[in-house]
Short mmCIF file of the C-alpha atoms (twelve columns), coordinates in Angstrom:
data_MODEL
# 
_entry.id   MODEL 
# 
loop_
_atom_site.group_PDB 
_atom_site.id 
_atom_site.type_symbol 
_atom_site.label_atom_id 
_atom_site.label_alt_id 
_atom_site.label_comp_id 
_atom_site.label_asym_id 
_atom_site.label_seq_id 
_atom_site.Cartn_x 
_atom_site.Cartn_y 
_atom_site.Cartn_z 
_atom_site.pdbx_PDB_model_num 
ATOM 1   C CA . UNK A 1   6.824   4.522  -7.943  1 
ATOM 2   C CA . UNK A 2   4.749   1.648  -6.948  1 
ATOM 3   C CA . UNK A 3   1.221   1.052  -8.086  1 
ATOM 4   C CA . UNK A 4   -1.386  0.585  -5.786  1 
ATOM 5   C CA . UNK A 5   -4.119  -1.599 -7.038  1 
ATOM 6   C CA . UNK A 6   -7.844  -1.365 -5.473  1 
ATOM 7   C CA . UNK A 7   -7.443  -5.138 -4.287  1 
ATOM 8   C CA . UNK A 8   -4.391  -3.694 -1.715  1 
ATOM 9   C CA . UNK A 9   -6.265  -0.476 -0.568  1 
ATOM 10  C CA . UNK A 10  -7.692  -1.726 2.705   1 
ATOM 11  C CA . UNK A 11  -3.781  -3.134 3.017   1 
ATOM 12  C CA . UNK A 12  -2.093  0.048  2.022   1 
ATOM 13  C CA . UNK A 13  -4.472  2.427  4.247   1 
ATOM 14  C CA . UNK A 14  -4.295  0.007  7.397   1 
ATOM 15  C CA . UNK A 15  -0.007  0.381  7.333   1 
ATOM 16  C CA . UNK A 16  -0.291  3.922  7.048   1 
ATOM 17  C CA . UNK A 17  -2.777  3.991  10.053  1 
ATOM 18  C CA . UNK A 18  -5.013  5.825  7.219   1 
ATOM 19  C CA . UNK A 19  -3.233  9.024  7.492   1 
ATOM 20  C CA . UNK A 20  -4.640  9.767  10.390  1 
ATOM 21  C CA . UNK A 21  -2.688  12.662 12.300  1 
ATOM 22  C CA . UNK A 22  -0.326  12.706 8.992   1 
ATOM 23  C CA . UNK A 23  1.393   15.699 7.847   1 
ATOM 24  C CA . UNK A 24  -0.203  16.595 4.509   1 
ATOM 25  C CA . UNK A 25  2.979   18.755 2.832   1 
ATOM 26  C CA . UNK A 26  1.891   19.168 -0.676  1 
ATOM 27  C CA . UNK A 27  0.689   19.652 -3.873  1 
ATOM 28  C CA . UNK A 28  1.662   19.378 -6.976  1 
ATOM 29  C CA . UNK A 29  -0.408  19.842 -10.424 1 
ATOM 30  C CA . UNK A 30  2.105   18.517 -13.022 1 
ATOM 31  C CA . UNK A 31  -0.197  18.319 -15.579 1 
ATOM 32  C CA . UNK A 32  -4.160  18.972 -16.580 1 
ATOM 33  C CA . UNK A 33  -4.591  15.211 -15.651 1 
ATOM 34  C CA . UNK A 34  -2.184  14.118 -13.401 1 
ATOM 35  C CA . UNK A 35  -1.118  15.557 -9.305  1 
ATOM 36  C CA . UNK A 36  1.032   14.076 -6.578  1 
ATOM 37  C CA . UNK A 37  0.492   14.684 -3.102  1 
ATOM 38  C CA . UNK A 38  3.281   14.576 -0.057  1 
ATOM 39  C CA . UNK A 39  2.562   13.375 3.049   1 
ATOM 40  C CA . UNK A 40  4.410   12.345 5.938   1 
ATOM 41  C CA . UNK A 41  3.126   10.243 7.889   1 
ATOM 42  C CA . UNK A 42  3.604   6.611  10.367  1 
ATOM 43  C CA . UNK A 43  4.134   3.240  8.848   1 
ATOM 44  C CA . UNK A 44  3.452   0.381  11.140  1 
ATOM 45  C CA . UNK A 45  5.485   -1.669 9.039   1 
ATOM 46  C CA . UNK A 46  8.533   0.001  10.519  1 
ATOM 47  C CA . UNK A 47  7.356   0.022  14.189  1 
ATOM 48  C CA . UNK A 48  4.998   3.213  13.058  1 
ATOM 49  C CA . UNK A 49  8.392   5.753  12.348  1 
ATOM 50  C CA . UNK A 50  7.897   8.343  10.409  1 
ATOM 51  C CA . UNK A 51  8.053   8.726  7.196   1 
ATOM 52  C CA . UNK A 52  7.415   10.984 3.868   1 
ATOM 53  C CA . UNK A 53  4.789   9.106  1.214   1 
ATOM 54  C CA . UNK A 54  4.032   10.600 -2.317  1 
ATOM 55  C CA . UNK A 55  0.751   9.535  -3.943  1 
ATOM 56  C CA . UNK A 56  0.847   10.050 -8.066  1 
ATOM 57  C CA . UNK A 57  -3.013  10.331 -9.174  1 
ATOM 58  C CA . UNK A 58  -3.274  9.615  -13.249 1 
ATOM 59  C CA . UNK A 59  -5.629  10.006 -15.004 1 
ATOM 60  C CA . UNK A 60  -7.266  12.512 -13.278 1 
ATOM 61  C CA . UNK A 61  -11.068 13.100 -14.464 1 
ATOM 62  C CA . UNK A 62  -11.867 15.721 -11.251 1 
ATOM 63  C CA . UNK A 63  -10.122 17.007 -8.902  1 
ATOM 64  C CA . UNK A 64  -10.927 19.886 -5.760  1 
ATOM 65  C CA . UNK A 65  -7.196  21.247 -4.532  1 
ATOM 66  C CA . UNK A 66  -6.029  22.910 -1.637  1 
ATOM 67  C CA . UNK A 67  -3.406  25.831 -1.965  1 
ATOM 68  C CA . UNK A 68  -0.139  24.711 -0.759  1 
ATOM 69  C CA . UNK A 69  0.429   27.626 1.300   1 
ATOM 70  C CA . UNK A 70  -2.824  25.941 3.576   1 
ATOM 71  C CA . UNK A 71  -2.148  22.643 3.830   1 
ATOM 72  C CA . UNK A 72  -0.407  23.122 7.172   1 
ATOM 73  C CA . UNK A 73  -4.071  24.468 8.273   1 
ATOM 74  C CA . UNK A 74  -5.897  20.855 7.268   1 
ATOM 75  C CA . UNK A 75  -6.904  18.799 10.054  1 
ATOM 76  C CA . UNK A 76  -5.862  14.864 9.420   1 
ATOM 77  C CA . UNK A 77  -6.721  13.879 12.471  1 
ATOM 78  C CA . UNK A 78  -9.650  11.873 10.952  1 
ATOM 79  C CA . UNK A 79  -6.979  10.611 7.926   1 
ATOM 80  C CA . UNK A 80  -7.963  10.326 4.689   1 
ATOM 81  C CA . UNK A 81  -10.522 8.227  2.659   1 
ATOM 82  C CA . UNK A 82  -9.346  5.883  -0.412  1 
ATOM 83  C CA . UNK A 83  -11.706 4.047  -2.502  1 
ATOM 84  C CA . UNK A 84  -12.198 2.278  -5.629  1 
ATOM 85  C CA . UNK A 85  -15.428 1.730  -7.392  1 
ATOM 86  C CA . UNK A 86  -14.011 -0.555 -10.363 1 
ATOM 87  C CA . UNK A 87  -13.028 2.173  -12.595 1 
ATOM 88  C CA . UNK A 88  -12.068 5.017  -10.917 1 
ATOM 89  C CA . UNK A 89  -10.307 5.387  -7.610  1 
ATOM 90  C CA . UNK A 90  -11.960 8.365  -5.141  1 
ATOM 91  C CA . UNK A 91  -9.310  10.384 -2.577  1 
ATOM 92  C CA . UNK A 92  -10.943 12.314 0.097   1 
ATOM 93  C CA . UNK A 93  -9.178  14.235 3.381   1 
ATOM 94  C CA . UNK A 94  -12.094 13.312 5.657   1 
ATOM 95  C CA . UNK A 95  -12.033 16.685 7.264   1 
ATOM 96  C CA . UNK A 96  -11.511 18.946 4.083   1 
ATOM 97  C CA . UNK A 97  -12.613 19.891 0.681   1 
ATOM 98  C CA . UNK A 98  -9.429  18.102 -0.917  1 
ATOM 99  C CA . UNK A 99  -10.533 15.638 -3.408  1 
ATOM 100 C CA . UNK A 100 -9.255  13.611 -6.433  1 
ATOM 101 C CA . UNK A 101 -10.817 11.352 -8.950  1 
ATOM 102 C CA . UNK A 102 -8.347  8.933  -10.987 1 
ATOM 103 C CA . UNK A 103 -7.821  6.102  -12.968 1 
ATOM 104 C CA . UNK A 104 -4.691  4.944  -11.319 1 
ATOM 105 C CA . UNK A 105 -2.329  5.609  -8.365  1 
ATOM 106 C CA . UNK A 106 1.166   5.202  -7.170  1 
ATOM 107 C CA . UNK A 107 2.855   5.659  -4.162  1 
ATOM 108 C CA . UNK A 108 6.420   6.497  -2.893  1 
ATOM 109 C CA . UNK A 109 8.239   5.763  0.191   1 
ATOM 110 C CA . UNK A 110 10.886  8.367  1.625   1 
ATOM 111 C CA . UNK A 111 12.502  9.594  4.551   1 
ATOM 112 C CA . UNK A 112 11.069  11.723 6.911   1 
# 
């Protein structure tokens, strides 16, 4: 995994078209402090394809979860809202009550 510093955010969010219409396919608590969401989702770096993208929140200090059994019901047609403050970066789904506060992320490219 690749870390994603707060300097590359507007980068990182831009290539991914920031989520918007994305697939969001899970999550996964694997421990008190640290989740990993799937997604799939378009990368305009390879002429917007498709492709799956894991994001690996540490350092977890809050944290508001969907069920994985209704992620197929969230709407991403909005995308999803990344931001860091300085010390702590802030995930949002812009039309959903999924929400994580961290100290760091990664991210991982796959295949579709």
């Amino acid at each position: 995994m690749q870390p994603l510093f707060s300097n590359k955010l507007t980068n990182f969010l831009n290539r991914f078209v920031n989520f918007e219409g994305a697939q969001f396919r899970n999550i996964e608590t694997i421990n008190p402090t640290t989740i990993t969401l799937t997604f799939a989702t378009q990368d305009k770096n390879r002429g917007y394809d498709w492709i799956s993208l894991k994001l690996k929140f540490s350092g977890v200090s809050d944290a508001s979860l969907i069920e994985n059994n209704k992620l197929p019901f969230v709407d991403m047609s909005d995308g999803i809202s990344l931001e860091n403050n300085g010390t702590f970066f802030a995930f949002k789904t812009k039309n959903s009550t999924c929400q994580i506060k961290s100290s760091t992320i990664k991210f991982e490219e796959g295949q579709f």
